[in-house]
mmCIF file of C-alpha atoms in Angstrom:
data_model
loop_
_atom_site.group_PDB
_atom_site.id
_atom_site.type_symbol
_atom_site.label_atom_id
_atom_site.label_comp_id
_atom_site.label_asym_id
_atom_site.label_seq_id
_atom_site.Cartn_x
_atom_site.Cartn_y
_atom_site.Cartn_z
ATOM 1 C CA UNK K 17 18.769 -22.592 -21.091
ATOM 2 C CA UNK K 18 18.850 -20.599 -17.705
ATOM 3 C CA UNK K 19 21.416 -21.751 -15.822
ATOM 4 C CA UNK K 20 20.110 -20.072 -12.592
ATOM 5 C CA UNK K 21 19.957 -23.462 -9.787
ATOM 6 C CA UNK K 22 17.874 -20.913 -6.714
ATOM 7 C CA UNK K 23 16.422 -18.150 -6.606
ATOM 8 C CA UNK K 24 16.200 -15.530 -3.774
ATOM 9 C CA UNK K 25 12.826 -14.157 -2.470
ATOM 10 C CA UNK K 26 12.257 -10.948 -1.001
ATOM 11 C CA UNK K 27 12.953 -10.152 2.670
ATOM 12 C CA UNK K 28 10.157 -8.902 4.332
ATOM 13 C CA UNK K 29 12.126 -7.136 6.925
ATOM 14 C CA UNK K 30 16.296 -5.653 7.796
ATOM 15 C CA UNK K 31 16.123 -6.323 11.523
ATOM 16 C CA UNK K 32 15.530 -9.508 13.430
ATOM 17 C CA UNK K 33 13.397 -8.271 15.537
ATOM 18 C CA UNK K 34 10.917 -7.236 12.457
ATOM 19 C CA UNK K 35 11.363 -10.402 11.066
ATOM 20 C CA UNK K 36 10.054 -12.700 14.009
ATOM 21 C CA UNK K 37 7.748 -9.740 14.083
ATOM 22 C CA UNK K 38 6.302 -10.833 10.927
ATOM 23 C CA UNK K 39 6.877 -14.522 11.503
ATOM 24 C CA UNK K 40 4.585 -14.773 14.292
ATOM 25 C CA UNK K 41 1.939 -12.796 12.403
ATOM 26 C CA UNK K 42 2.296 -14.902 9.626
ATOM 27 C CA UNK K 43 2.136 -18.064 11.665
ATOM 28 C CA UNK K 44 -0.957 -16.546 13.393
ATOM 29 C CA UNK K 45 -2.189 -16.172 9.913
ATOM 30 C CA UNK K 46 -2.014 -19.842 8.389
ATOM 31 C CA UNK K 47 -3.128 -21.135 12.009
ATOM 32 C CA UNK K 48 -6.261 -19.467 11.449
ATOM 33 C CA UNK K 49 -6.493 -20.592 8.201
ATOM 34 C CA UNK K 50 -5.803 -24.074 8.801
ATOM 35 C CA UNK K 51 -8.536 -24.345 11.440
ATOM 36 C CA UNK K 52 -11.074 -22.462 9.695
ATOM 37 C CA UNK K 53 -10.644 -24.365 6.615
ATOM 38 C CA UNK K 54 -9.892 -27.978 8.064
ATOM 39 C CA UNK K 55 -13.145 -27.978 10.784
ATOM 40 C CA UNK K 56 -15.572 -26.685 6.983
ATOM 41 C CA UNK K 57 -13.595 -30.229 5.684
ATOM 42 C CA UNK K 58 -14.367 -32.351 8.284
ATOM 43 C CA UNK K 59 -17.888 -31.081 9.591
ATOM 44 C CA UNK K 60 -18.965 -31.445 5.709
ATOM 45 C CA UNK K 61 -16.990 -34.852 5.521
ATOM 46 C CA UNK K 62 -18.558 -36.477 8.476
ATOM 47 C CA UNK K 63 -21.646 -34.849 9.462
ATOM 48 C CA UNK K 64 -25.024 -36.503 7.712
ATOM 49 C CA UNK K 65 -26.988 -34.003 7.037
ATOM 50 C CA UNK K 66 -24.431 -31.641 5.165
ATOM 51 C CA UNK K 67 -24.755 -33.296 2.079
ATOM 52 C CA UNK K 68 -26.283 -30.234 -0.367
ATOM 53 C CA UNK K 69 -24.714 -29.302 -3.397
ATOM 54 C CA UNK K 70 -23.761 -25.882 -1.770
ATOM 55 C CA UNK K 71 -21.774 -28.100 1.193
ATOM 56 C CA UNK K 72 -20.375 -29.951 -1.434
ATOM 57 C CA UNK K 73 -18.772 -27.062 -3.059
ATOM 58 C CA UNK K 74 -17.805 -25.630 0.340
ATOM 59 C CA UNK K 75 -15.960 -28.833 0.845
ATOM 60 C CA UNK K 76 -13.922 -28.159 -2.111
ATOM 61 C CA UNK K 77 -13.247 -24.802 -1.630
ATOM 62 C CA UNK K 78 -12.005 -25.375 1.735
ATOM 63 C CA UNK K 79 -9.426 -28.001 0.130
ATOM 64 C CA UNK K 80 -8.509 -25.428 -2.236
ATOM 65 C CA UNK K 81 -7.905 -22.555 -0.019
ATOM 66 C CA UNK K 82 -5.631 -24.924 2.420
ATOM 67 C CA UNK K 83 -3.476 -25.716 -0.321
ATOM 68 C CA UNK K 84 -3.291 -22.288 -1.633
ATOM 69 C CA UNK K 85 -2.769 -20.788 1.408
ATOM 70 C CA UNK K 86 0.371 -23.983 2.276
ATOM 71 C CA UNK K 87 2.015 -23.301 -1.010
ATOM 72 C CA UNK K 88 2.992 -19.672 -0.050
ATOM 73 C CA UNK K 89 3.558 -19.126 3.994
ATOM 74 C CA UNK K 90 5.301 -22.148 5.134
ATOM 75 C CA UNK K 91 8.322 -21.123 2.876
ATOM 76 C CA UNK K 92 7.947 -17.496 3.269
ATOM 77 C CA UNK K 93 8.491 -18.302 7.774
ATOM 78 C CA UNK K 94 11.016 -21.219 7.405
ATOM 79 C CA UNK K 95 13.109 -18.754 5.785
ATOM 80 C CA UNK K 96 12.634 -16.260 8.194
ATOM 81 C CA UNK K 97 13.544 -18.260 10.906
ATOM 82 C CA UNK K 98 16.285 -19.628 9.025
ATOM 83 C CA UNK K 99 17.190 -16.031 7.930
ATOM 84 C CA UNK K 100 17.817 -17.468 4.294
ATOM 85 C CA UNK K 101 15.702 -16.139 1.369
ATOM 86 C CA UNK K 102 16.853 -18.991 -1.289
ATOM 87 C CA UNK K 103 14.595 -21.140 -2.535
ATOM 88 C CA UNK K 104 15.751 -23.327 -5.142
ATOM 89 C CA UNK K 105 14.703 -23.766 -9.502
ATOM 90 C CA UNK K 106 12.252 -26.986 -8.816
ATOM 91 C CA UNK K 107 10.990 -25.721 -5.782
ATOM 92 C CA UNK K 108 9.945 -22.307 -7.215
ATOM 93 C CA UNK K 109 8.509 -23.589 -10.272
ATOM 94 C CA UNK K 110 6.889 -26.655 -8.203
ATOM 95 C CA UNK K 111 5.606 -23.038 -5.974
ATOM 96 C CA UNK K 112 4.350 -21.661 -9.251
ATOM 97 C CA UNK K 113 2.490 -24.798 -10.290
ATOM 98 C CA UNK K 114 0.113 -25.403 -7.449
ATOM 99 C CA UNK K 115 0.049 -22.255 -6.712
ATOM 100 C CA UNK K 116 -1.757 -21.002 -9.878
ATOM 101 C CA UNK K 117 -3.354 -24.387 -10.177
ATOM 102 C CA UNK K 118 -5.602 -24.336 -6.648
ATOM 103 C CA UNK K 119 -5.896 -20.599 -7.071
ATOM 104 C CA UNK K 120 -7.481 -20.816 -10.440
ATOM 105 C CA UNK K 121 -9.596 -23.806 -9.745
ATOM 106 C CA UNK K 122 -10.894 -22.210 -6.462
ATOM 107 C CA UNK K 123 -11.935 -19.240 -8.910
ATOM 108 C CA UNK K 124 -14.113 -21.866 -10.547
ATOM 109 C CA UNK K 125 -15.799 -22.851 -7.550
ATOM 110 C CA UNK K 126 -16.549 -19.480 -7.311
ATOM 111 C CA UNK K 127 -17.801 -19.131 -9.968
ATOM 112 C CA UNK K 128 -19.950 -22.296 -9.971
ATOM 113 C CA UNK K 129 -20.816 -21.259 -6.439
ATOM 114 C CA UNK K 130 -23.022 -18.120 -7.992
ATOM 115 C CA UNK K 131 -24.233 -20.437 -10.319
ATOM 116 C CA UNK K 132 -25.361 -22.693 -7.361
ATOM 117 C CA UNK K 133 -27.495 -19.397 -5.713
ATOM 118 C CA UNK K 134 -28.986 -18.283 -9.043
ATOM 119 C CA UNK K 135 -30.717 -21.788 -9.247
ATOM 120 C CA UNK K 136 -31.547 -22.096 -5.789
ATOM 121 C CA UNK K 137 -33.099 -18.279 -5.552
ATOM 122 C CA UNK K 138 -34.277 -17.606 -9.328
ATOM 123 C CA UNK K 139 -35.350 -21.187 -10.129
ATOM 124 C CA UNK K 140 -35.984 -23.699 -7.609
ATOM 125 C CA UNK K 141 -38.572 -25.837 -8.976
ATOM 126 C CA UNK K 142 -35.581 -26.735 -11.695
ATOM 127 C CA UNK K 143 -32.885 -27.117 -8.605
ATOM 128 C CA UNK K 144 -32.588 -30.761 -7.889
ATOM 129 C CA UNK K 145 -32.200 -31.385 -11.745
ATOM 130 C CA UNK K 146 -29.956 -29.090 -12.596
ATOM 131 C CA UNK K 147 -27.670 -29.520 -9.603
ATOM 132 C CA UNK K 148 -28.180 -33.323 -8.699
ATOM 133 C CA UNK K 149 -24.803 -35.058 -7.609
ATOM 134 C CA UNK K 150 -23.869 -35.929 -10.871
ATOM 135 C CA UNK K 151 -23.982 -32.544 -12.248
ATOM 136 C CA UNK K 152 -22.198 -31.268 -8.812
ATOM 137 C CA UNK K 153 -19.479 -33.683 -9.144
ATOM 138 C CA UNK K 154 -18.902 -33.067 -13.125
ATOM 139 C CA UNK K 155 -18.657 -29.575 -12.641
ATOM 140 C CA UNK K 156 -16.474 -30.133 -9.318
ATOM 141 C CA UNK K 157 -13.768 -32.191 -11.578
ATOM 142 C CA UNK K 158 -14.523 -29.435 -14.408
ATOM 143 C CA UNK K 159 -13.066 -26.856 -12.143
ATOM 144 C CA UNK K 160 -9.884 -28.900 -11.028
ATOM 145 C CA UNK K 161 -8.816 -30.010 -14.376
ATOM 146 C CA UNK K 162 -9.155 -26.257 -15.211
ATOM 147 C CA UNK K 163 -6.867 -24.901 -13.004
ATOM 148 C CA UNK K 164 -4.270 -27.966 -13.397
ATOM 149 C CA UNK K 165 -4.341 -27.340 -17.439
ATOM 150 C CA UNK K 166 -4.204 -23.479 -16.786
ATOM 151 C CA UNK K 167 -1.261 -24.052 -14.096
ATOM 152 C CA UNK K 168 0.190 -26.569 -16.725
ATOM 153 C CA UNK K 169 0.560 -24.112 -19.255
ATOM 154 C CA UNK K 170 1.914 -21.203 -17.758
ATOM 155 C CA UNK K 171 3.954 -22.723 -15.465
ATOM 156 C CA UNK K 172 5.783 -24.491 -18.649
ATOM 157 C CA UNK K 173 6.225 -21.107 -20.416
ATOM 158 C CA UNK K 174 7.608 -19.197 -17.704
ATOM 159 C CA UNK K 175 10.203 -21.631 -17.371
ATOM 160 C CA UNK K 176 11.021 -22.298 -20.319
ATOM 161 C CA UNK K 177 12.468 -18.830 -20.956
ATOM 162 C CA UNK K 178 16.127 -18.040 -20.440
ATOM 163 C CA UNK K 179 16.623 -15.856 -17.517
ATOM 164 C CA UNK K 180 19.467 -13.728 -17.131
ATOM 165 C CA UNK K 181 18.709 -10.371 -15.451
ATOM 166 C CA UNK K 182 19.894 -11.764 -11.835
ATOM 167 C CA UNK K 183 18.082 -14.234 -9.921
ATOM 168 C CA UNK K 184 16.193 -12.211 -6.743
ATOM 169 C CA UNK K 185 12.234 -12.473 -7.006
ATOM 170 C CA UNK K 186 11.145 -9.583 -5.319
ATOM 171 C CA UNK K 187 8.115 -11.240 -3.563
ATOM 172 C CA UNK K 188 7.514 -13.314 -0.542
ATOM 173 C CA UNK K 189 7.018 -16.555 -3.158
ATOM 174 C CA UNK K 190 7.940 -16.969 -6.625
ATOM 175 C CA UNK K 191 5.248 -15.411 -8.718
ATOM 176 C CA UNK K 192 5.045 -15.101 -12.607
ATOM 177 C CA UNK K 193 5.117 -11.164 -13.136
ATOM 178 C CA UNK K 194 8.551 -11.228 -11.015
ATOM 179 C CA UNK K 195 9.748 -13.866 -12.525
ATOM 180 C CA UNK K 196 9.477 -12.390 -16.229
ATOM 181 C CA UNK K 197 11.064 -9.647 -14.615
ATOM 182 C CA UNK K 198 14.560 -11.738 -15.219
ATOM 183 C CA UNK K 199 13.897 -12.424 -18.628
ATOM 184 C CA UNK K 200 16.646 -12.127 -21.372
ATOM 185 C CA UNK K 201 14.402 -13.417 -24.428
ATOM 186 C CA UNK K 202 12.123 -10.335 -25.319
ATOM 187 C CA UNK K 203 9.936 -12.374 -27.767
ATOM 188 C CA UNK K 204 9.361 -15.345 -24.791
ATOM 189 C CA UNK K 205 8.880 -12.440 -22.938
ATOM 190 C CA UNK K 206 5.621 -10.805 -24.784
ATOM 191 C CA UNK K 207 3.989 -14.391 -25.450
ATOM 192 C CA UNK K 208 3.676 -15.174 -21.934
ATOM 193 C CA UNK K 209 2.467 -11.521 -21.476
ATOM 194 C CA UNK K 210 -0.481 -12.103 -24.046
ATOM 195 C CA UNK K 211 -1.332 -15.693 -22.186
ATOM 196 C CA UNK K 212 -1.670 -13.764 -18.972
ATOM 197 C CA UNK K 213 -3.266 -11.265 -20.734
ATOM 198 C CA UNK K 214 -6.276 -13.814 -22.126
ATOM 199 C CA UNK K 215 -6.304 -16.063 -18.923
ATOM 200 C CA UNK K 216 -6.969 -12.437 -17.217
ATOM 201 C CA UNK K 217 -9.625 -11.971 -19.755
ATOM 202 C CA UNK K 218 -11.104 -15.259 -18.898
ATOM 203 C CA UNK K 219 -11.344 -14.683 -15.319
ATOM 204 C CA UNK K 220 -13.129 -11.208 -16.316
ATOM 205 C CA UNK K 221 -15.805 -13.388 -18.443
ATOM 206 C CA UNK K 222 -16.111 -15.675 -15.101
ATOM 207 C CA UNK K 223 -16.447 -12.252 -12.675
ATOM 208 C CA UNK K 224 -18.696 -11.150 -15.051
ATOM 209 C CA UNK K 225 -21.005 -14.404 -14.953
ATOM 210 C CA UNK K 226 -20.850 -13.828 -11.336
ATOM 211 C CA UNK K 227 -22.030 -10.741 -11.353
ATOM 212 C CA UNK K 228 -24.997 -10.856 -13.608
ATOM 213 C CA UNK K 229 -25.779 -14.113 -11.227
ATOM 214 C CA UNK K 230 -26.190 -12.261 -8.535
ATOM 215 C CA UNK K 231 -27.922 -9.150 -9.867
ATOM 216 C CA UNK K 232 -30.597 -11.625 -11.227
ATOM 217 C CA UNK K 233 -30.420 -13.259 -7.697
ATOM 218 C CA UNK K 234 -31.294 -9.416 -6.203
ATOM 219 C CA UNK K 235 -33.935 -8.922 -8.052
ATOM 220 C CA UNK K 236 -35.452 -11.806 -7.093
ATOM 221 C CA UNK K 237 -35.120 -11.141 -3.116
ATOM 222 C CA UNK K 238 -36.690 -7.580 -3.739
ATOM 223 C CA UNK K 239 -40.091 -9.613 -4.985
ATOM 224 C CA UNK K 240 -39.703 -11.672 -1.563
ATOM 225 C CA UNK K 241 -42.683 -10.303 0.614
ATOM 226 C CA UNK K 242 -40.616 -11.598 3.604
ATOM 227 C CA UNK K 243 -38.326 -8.766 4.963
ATOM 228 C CA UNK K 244 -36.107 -11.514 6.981
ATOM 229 C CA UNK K 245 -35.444 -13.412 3.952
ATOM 230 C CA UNK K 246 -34.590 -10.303 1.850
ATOM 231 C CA UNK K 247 -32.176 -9.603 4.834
ATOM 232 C CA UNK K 248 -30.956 -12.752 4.830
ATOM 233 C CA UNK K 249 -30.435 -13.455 1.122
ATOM 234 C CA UNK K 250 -28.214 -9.898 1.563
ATOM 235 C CA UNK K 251 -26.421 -10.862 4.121
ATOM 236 C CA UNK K 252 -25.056 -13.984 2.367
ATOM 237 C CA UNK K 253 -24.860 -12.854 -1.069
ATOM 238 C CA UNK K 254 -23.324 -9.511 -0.632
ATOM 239 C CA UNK K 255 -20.395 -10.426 1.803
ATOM 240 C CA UNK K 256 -19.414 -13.620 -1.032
ATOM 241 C CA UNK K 257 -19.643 -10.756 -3.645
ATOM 242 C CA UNK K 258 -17.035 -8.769 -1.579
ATOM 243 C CA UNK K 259 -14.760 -11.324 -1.457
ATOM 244 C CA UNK K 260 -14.667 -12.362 -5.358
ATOM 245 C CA UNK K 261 -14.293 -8.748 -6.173
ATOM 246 C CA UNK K 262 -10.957 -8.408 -3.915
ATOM 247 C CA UNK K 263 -10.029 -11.971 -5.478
ATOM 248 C CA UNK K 264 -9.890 -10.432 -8.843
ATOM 249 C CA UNK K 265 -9.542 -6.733 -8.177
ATOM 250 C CA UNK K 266 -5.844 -7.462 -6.588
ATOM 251 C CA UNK K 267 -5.130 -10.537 -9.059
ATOM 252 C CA UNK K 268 -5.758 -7.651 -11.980
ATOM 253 C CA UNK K 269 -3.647 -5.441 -10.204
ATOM 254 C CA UNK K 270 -0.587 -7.959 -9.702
ATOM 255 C CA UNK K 271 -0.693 -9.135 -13.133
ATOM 256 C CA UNK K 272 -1.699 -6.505 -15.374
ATOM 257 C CA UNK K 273 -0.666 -3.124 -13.352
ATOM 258 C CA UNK K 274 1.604 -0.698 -15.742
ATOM 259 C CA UNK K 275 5.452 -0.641 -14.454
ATOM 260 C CA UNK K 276 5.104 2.790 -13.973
ATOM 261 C CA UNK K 277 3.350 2.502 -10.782
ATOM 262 C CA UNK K 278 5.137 -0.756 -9.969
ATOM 263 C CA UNK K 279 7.042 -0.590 -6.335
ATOM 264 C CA UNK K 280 8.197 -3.135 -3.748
ATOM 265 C CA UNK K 281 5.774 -2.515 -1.393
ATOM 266 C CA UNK K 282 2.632 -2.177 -3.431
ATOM 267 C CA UNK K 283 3.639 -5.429 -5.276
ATOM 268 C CA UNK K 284 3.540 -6.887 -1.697
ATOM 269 C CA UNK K 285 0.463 -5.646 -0.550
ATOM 270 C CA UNK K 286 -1.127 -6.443 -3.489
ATOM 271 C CA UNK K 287 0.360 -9.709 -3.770
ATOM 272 C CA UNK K 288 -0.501 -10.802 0.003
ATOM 273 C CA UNK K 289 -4.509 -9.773 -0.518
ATOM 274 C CA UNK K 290 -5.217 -12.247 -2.938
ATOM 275 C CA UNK K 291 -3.169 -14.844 -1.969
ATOM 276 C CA UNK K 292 -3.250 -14.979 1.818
ATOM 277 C CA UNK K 293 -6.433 -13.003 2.683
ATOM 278 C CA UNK K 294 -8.789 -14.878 0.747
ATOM 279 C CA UNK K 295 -7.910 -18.218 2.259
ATOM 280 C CA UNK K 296 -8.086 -17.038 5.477
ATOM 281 C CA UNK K 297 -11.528 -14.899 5.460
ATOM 282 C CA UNK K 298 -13.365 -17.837 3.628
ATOM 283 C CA UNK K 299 -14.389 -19.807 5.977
ATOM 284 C CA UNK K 300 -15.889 -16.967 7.961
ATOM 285 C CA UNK K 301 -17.859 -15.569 4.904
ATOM 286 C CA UNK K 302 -19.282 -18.519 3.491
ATOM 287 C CA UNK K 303 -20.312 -20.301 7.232
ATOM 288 C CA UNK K 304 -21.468 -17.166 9.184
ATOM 289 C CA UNK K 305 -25.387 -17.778 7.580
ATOM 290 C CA UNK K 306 -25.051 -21.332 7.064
ATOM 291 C CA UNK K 307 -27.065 -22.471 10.671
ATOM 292 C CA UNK K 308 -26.206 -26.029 9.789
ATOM 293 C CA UNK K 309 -22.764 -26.119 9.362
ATOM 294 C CA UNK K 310 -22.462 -23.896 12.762
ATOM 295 C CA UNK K 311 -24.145 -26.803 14.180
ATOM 296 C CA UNK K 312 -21.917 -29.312 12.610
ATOM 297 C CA UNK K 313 -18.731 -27.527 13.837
ATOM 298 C CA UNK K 314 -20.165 -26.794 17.234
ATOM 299 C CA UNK K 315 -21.314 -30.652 17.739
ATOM 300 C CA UNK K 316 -17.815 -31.966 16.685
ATOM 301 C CA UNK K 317 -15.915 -29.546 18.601
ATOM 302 C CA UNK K 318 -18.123 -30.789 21.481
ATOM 303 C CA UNK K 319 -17.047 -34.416 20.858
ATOM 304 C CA UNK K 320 -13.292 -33.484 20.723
ATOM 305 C CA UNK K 321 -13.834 -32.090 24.223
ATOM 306 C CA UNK K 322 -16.182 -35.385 25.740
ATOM 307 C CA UNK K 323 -13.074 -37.241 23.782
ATOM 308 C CA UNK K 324 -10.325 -34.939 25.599
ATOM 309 C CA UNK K 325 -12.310 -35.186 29.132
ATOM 310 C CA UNK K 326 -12.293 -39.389 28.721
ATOM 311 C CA UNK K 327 -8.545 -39.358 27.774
ATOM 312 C CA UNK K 328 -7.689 -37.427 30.988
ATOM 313 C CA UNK K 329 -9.663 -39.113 33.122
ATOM 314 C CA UNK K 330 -7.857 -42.594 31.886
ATOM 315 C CA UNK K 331 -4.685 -40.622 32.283
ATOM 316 C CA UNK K 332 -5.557 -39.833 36.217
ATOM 317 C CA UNK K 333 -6.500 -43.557 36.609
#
């Protein structure tokens, strides 16, 4: 039993000056992601007429992405303004846990998200029965218990292993491949390295899936004798398609990439582009063509300013 009580993540900087440095981008960061996400949330929450199975699954993914994005960065800038870089046993493995559990269930949005086009595009006469709100919700709580069995089960194994190579994690939160790193039991070791190595093959089977969906969902907006809604079915499919292939290009790369090419800094480039970029572009890619929920954030930021305006005027009375 490892008898290791913190560990000690990397420090993304020597000087103090680099450090607030990367604080305040960091900060800037997670703002951005917390408004981007939490105004998707609440226009889709409260606004009528946002009620599609598309804006349901936006809704969720938003959720997703701001607790993905809060398990990693608000640790990672108390402890640089703390200029600490322990974190302790629970709250690493805790880290672990939701991390890999909203990460992996947000994949399965994804995923269900191409699924949602390819009807809508390929086979619309068959839409409202194959994505009524029943089947919407049962594949919502599909992709959540997912990602909490997945999170579950890896999160168990890596800690069950005795760890005895040190106790520094050399990444900006406690990740698996760094944490196997400190493993003194070879044969704990290479089981956890074949369950990565099939939940990896999994996620390949899912990009896959969402690939062929959208190929199919090409070739059906190159029969569309519109030209503006061939450009517009382009301009919203390929951007998503961007972003799932730097989701899983950079997960592939931080789990499975050989130690030979294995360094510091590429582990925390790689590292911050699928777990902080993601989360933050999201909101931008999957609202920029969706004229509805513009509308819906542009009518409740217009409220919060009427609001504002009546709140200062009582305040001058």
């Amino acid at each position: 039993i490892s008898s290791i009580s913190e560990f000690l993540l990397l420090a993304l900087a020597d000087t103090r000056q680099l450090q607030l440095l990367h604080f305040w981008l960091l900060l800037g960061i997670y703002l951005a992601a917390l408004l981007g996400n939490g105004l998707i949330s609440t226009a889709v929450a409260c606004h009528h007429r946002l009620h599609s199975p598309m804006d349901f699954f936006l809704l969720n993914l938003a959720l997703l992405d701001l607790g993905c994005i809060s398990t990693t960065l608000p640790k990672a800038m108390v402890n640089i303004l703390h200029e600490t870089r322990d974190i302790s046993y629970a709250g690493c493995a805790a880290q672990v846990f939701f991390f890999l559990f909203l990460f992996s269930a947000e994949y399965c949005i994804l995923t269900i998200m191409s699924y949602d086009r390819y009807v809508a595009i390929c086979k619309p006469l068959h839409y409202g029965t194959l994505m009524d709100s029943r089947a919407c919700a049962t594949m919502a709580a599909a992709a959540w218990a997912t990602g909490a069995l997945f999170a579950l089960l890896h999160t168990a194994n890596t800690f069950s292993q005795p760890l005895c190579q040190g106790n520094a994690v050399d990444q900006f939160f406690c990740e698996i491949p760094q944490i196997l790193k400190l493993s003194c039991s070879e044969l704990d070791y290479l089981w956890e390295i074949g369950f990565i190595i099939v939940s990896v093959l999994a996620i390949l089977g899912c990009f896959i899936f969402i690939v062929v969906s959208y190929v199919q969902i090409f070739r059906a907006v190159l029969r569309m004798p519109s030209e503006q809604g061939r450009h517009k079915a382009f301009s919203t499919c390929l951007p998503h398609l961007a972003v799932v292939s730097l989701f899983v290009t950079t997960d592939f790369l931080a789990y499975l990439k050989p130690s030979s090419i294995s360094s510091t800094s590429l582990d925390l480039v790689v590292s911050f582009l699928y777990s902080v970029v993601p989360p933050t572009l999201n909101p931008l890619i999957y609202s920029m063509r969706n004229q509805e929920l513009k509308d819906a954030v542009r009518k409740m930021m217009s409220w919060t300013n009427i609001s504002r305006g009546r709140l200062l005027i009582c305040l001058n009375k």
